[in-house]
Short mmCIF file of C-alpha atoms and ligand atoms in Angstrom, two decimals:
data_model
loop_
_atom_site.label_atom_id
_atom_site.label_comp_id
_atom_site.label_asym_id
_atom_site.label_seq_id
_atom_site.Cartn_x
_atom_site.Cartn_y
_atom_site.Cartn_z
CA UNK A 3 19.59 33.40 -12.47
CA UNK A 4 23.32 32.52 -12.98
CA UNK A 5 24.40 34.80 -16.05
CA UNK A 6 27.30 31.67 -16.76
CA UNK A 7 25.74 28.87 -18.86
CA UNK A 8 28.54 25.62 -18.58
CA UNK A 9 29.04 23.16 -20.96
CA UNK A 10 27.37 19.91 -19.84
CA UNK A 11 29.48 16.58 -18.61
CA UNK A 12 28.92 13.70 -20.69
CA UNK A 13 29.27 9.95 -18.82
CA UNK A 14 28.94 6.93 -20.46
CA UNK A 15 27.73 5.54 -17.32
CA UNK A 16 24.21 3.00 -17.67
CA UNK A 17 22.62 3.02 -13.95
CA UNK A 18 20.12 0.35 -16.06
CA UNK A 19 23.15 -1.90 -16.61
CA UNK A 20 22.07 -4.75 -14.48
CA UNK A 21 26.85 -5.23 -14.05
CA UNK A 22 26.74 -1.60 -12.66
CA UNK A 23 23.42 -2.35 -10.03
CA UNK A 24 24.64 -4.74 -8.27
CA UNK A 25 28.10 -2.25 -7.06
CA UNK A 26 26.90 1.22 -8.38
CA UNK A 27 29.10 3.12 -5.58
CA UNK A 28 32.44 2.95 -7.67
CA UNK A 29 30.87 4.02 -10.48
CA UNK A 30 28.60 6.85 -8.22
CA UNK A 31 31.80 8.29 -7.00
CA UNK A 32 33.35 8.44 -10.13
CA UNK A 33 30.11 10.93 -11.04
CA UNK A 34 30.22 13.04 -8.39
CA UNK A 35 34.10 13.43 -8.92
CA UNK A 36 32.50 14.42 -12.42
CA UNK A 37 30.57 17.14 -12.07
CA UNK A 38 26.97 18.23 -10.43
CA UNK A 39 25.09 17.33 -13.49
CA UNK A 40 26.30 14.96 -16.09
CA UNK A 41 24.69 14.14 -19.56
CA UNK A 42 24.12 10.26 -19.42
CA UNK A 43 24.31 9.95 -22.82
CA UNK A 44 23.14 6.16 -23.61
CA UNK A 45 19.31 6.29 -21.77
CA UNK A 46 19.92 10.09 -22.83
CA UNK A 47 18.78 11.46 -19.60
CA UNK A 48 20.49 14.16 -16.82
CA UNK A 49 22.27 13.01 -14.09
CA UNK A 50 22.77 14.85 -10.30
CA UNK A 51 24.96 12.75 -8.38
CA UNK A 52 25.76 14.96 -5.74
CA UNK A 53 24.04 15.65 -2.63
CA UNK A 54 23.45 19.57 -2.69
CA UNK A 55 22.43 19.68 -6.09
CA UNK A 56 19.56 17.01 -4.84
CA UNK A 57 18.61 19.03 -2.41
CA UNK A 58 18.44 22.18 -4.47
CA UNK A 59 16.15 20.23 -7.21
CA UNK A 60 13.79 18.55 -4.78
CA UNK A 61 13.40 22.03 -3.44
CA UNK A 62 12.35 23.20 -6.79
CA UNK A 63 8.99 21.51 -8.05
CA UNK A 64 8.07 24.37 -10.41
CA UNK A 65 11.54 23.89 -12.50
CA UNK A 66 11.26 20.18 -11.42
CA UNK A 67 8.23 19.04 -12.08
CA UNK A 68 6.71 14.87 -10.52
CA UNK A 69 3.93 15.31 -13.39
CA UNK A 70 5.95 14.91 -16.35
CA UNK A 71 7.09 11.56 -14.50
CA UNK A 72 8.97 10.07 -11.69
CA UNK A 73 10.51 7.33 -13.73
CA UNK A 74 12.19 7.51 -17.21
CA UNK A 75 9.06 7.57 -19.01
CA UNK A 76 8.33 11.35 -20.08
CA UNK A 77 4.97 11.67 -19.16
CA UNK A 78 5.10 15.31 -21.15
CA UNK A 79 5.82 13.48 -24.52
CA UNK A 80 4.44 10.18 -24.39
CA UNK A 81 1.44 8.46 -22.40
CA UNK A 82 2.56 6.36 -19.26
CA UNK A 83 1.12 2.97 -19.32
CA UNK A 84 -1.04 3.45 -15.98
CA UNK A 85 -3.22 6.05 -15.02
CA UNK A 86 -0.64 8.73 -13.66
CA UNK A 87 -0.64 8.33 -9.36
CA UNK A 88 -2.17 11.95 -8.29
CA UNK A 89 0.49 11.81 -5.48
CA UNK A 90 4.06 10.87 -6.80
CA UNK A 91 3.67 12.10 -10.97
CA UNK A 92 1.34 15.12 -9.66
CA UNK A 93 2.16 19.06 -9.48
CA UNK A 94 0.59 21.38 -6.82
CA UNK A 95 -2.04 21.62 -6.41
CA UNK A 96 -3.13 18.51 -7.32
CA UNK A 97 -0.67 17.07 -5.24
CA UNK A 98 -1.04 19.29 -1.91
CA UNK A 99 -4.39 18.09 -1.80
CA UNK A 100 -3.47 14.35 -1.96
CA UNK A 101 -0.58 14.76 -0.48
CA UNK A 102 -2.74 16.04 2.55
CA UNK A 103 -4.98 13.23 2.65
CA UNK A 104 -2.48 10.55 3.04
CA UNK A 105 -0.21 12.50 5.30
CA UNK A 106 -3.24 12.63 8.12
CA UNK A 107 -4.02 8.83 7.42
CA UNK A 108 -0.11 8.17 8.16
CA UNK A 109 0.51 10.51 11.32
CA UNK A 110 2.10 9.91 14.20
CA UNK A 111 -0.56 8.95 15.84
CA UNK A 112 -1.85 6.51 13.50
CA UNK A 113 1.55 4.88 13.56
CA UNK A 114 1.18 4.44 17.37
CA UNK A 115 -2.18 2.59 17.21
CA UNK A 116 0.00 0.21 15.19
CA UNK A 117 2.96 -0.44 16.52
CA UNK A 118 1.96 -3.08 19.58
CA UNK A 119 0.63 -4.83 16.64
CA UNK A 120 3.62 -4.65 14.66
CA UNK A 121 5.85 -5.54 16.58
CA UNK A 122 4.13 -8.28 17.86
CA UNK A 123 3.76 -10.38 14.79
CA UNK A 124 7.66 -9.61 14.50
CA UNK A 125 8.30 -10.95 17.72
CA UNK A 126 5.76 -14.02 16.63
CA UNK A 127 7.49 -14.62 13.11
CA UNK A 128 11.20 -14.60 14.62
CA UNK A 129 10.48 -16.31 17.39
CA UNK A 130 9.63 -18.90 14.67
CA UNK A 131 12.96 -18.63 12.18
CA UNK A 132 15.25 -18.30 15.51
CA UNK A 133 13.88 -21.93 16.66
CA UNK A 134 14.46 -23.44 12.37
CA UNK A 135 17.89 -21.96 13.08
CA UNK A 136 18.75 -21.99 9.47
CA UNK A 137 16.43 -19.65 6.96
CA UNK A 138 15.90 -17.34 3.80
CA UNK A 139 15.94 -13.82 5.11
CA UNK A 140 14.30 -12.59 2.51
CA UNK A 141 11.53 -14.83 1.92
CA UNK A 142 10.97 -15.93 5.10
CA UNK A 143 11.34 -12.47 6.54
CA UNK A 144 12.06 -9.42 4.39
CA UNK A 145 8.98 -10.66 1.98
CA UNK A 146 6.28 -12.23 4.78
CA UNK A 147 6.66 -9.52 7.77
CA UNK A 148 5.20 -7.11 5.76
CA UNK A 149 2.76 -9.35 3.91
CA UNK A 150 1.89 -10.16 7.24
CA UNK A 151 0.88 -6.47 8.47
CA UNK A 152 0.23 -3.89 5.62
CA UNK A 153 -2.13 -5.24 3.54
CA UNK A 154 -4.17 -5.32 6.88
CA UNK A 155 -3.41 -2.17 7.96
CA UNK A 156 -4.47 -0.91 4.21
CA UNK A 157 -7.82 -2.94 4.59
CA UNK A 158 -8.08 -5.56 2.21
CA UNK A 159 -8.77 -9.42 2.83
CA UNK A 160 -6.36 -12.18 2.04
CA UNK A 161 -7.70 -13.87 -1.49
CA UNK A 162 -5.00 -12.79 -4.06
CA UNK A 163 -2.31 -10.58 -1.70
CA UNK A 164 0.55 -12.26 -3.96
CA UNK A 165 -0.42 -9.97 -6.57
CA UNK A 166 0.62 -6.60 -4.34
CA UNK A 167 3.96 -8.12 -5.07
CA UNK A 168 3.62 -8.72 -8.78
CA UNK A 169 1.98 -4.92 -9.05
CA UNK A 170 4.53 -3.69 -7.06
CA UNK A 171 7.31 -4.89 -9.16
CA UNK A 172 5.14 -3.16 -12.01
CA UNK A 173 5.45 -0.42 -10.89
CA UNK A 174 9.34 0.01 -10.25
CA UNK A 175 10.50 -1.74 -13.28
CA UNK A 176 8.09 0.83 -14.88
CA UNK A 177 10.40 3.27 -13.66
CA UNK A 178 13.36 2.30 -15.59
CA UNK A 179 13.45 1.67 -19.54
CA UNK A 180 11.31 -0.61 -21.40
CA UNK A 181 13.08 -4.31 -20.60
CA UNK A 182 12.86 -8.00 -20.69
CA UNK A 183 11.94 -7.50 -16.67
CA UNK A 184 9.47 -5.32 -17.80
CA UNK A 185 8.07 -7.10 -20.46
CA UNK A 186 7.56 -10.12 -18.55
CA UNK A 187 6.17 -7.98 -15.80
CA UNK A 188 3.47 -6.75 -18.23
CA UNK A 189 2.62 -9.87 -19.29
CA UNK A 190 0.57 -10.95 -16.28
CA UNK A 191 -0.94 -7.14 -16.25
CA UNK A 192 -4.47 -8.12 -17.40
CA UNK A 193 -4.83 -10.07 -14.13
CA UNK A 194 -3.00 -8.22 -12.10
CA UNK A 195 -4.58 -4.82 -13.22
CA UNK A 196 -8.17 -6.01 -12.42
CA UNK A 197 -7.44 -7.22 -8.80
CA UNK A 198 -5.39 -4.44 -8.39
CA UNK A 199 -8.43 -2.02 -9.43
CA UNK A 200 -10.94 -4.45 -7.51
CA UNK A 201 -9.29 -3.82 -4.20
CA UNK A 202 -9.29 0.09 -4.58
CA UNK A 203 -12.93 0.03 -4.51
CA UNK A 204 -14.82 1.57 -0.98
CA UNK A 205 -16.20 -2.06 -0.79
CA UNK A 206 -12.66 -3.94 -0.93
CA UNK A 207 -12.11 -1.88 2.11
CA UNK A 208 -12.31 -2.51 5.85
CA UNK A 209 -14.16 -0.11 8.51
CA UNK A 210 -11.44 2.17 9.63
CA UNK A 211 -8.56 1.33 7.64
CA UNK A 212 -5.83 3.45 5.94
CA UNK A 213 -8.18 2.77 2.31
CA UNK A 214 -11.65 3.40 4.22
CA UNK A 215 -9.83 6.90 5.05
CA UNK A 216 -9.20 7.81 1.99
CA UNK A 217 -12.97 7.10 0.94
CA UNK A 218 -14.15 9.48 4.37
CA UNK A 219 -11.80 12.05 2.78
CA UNK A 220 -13.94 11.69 -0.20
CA UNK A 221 -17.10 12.15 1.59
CA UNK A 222 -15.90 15.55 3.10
CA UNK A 223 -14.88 16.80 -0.11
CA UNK A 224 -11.04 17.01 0.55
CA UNK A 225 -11.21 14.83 -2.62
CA UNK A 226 -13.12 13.97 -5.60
CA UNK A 227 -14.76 10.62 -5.69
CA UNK A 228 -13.67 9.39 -8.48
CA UNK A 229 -9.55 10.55 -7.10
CA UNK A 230 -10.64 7.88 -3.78
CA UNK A 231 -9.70 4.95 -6.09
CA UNK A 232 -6.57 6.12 -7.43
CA UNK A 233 -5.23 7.13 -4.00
CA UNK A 234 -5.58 4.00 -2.38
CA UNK A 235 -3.95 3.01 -5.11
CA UNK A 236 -0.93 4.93 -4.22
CA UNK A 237 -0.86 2.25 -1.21
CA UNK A 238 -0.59 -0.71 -3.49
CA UNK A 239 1.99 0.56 -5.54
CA UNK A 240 4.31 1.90 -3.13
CA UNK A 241 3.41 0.20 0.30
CA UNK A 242 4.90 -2.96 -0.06
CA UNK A 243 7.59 -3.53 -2.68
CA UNK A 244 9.22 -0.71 -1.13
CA UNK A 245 9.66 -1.87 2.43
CA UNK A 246 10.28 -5.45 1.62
CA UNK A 247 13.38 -4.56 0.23
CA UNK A 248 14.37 -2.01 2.53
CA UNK A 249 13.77 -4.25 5.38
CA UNK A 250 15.90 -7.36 3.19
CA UNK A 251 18.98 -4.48 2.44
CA UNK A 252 18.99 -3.49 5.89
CA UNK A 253 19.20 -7.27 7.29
CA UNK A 254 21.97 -7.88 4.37
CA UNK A 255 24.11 -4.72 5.44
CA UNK A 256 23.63 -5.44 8.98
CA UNK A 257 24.89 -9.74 8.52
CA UNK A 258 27.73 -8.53 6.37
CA UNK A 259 29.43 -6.08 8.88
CA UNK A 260 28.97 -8.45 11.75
CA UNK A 261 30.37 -5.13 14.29
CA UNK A 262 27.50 -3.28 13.48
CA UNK A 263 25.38 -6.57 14.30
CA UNK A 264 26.97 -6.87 17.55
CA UNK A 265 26.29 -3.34 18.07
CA UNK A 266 22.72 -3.52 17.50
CA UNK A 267 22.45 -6.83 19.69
CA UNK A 268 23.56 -5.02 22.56
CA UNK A 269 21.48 -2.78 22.22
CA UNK A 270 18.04 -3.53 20.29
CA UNK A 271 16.89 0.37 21.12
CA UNK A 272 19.20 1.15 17.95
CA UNK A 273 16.75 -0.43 15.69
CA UNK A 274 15.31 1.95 13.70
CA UNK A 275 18.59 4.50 13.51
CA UNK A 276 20.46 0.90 12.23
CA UNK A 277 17.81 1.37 9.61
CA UNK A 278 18.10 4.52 8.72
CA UNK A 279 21.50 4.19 8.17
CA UNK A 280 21.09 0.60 6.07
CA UNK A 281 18.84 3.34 4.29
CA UNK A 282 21.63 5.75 3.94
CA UNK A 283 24.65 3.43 3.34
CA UNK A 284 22.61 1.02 0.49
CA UNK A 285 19.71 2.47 -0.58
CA UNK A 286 17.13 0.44 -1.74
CA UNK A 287 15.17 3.13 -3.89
CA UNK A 288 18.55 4.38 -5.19
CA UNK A 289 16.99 7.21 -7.30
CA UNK A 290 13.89 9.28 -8.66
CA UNK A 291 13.25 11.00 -11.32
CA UNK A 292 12.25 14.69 -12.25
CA UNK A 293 11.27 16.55 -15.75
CA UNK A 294 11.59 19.88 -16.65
CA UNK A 295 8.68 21.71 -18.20
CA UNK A 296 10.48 24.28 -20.00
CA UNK A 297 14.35 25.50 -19.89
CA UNK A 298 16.28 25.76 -16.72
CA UNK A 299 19.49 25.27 -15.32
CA UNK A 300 21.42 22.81 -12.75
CA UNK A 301 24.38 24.26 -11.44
CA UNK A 302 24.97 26.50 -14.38
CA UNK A 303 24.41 23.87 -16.27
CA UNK A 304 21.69 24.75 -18.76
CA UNK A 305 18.68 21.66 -19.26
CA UNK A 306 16.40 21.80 -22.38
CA UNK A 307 12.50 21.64 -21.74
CA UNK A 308 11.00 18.36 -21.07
CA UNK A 309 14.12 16.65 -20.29
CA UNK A 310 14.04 14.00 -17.85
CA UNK A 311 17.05 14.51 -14.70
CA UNK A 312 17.64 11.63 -12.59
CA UNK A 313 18.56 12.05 -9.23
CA UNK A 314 20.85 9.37 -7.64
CA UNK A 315 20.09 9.26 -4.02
CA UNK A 316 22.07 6.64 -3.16
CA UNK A 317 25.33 8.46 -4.41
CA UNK A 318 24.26 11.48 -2.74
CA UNK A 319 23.91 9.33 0.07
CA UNK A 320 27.70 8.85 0.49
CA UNK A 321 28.73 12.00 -0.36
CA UNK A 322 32.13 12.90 0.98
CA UNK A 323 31.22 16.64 1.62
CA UNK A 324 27.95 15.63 3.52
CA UNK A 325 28.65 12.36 5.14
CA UNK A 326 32.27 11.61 7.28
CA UNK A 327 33.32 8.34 6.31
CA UNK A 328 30.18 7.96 4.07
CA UNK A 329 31.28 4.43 3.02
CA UNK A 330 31.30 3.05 6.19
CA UNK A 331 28.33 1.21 7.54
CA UNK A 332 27.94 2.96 11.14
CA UNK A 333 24.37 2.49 13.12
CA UNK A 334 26.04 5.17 16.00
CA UNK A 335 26.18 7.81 13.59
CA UNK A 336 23.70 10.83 13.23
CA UNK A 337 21.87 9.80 9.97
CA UNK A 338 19.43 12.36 10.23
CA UNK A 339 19.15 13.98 6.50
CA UNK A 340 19.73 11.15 4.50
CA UNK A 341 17.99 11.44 1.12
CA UNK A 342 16.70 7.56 0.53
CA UNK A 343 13.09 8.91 1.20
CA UNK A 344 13.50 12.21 -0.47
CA UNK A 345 12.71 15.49 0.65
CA UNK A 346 10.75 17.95 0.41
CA UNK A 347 6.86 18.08 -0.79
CA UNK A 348 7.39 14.67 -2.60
CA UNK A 349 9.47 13.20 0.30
CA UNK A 350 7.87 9.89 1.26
CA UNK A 351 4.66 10.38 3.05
CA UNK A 352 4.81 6.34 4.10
CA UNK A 353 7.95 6.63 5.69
CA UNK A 354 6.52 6.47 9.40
CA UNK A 355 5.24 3.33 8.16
CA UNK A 356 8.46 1.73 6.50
CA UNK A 357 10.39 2.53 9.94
CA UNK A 358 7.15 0.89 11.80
CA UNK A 359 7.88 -1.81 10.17
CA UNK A 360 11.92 -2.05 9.59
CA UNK A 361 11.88 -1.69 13.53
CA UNK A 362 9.75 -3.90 14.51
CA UNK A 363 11.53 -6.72 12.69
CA UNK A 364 15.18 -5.61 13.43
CA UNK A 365 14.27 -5.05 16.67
CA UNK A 366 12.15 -8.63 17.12
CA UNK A 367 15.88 -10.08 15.45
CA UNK A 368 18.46 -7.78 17.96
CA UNK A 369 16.80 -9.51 20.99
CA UNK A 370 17.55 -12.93 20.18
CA UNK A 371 20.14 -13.29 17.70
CA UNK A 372 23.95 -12.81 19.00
CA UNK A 373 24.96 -13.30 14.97
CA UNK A 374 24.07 -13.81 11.58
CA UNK A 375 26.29 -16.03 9.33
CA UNK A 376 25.85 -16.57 5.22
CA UNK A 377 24.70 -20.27 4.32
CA UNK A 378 25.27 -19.22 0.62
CA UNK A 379 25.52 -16.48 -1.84
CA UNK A 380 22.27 -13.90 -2.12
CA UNK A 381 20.75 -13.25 -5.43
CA UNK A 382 19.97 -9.77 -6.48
CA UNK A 383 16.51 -9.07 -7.90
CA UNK A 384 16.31 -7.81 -11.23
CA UNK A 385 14.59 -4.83 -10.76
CA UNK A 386 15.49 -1.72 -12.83
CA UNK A 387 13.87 0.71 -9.78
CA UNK A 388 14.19 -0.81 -6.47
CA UNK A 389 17.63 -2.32 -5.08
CA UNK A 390 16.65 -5.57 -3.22
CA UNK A 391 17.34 -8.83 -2.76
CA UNK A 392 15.37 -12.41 -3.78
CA UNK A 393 17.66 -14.30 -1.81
CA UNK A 394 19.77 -14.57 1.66
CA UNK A 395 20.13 -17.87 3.13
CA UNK A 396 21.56 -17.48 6.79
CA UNK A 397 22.36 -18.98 9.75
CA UNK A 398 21.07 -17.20 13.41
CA UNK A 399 23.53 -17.69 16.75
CA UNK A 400 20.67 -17.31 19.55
CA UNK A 401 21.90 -15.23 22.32
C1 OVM B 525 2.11 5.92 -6.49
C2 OVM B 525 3.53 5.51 -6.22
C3 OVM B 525 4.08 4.46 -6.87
C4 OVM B 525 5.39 4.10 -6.64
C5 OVM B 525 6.14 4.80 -5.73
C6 OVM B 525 5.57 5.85 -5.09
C7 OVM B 525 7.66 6.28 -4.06
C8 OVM B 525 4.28 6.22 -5.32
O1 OVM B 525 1.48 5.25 -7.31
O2 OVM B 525 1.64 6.89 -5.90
O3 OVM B 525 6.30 6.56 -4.18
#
């Protein structure tokens, strides 16, 4: 342990500021010019804006812990308001037992029964928008293509799907402080929460699925029965929201440097690294957060118990000592190692999945579109945890 205790950085900097979401990266360089931990002092919360310092926490889960909370609520001081998820806002070894489960039901080779499937409803649904010519890419892509495959692939039926995207955007704007967003959020909750809870059930569930999995991990005793629910609840909060507006970044990035477009149209095989590095360059779960269960230090910085650190991957993402030229959008360059999944034992288990899916529709787009042109300004949703888009009107040039 470092014998040198630093004084702490303070920042007046607001990452909840719905001005500083929509262009954080100024404000993200500014931070890591800063320091490696800053006090944010109006949510009153840590900051670690650079990418080593990321690493190093993610790396640390007994100093660092998911189970006080991955969001700004401090789940050692006050109750959440849902049920804790036993995979994100869980310790080991509650978590390496989830984490286990979900990791088999999302393999490699699961992911290859799926992708003829995949990619053929892409190919199906732009084939489609390519003849209209003119079309929202994020609600008539970004939000159907994976309306159109996961909630199959989970294993429930179609009455009431629109409210995976209403508990999804529960979820993240539960991340972030108590707002308006929230607020409004909540207010449907009573429906939501009952459908939500409906469709966890082993009945809800079709033979063979990813949530009829979980249930035969139940049944060997990997899990409880009453932790099946709950993890197939994981799924619904973090399955969709998530890759709808990776998927509606990545097409945004990708129209807006029309090179990179060109690129990719050349050469459709660069779909999923163009994602990746949509992922790296804008990403569209730009942070997480972790709590400390009793004192510690960041960088010789020392951190209080139960204080809640929030780590900004997307600034770490274009850090100048890890990335060359991290602010420019470039689908040729070795993205390996970005941190818009995470890392380490809490790094996304569904991220086979959210590539599955980002690929099929990029690549579905790269085959038949020469160019992408703005019809009109996009609109950012206002989401306090997940960066994405409600809005992109465009025009496709076929090839
Ligand atoms: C969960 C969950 C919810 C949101 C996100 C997430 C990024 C997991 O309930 O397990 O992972």
């Amino acid at each position: 342990m470092a014998a040198i205790v630093l004084d702490d950085v303070n920042s007046d900097f607001d990452p909840f500021d719905a001005r500083t979401r929509i262009d954080p990266y100024p404000a993200y360089a500014r931070l890591r010019a800063a320091g490696p931990v800053l006090r944010l002092t109006k949510p009153g919360i840590w900051a670690v804006p650079r990418c080593d310092e990321v690493k190093a926490v993610f790396a640390d889960h007994v100093n660092f812990s998911n189970a006080g909370g991955a969001g700004i609520a401090n789940h050692f001081k006050n109750k959440p308001w849902r049920q804790p998820s036993i995979i994100l806002e869980a310790d080991p070894p509650l978590h390496t037992r989830t984490r286990k489960v979900l990791a088999r039901i999302m393999s490699p080779g699961a992911m290859r029964r799926l992708e003829d499937q995949f990619k053929a409803k892409a190919a199906t649904l732009v084939d489609g928008l390519v003849a209209k010519g003119s079309f929202d890419a994020i609600r008539e892509l970004a939000e159907v293509f994976p309306l159109s495959v996961f909630p199959d692939a989970l294993g429930i039926d179609f009455d009431g799907r629109e409210n995976l995207l209403t508990y999804g955007a529960m979820v993240f704007a539960g991340f972030g402080p108590e707002n308006d967003y929230f607020r409004n959020l909540m207010a449907r909750a009573p429906t939501v929460l009952q459908w939500v809870t409906a469709k966890c059930q082993r009945e809800a569930l079709s033979p063979g699925s990813f949530g009829a999995q979980v249930y035969e991990a139940a049944d060997t005793g990997e899990i409880t029965q009453d932790e099946a629910p709950l993890l197939v609840r994981s799924f619904l909060s973090a399955g969709l929201d998530t890759t709808i507006s990776g998927i509606g970044m990545a097409l945004y990035n990708l129209a807006r440097h029309p090179r990179q477009w060109a690129i990719l149209a050349a050469d459709p095989s660069l779909s999923r690294a163009a994602f990746d590095e949509t992922l790296r360059f804008d990403s569209s779960a730009p942070y997480v957060f972790r709590t400390t269960p009793h004192e510690t230090e960041i960088a010789g910085v020392r951190i209080g118990q139960h204080e809640k650190i929030l780590l900004l991957l997307a600034s770490a993402n274009r850090d100048e000592t890890r990335w060359e030229r991290p602010d420019e959008l470039d689908i040729t360059r070795r993205v390996s190692g970005h941190l818009a999944f995470g890392t380490g034992i809490h790094g996304c288990v569904g991220q086979m999945v959210a590539r599955l899916e980002a690929e099929a529709v990029l690549s579905a787009l790269a085959t038949r579109v020469a160019s992408i042109e703005f019809t009109g300004d996009v609109a950012y949703r206002d989401s306090s945890g997940l960066r994405a888009l409600s809005s992109m009107p465009v025009r496709v040039v076929p090839k």
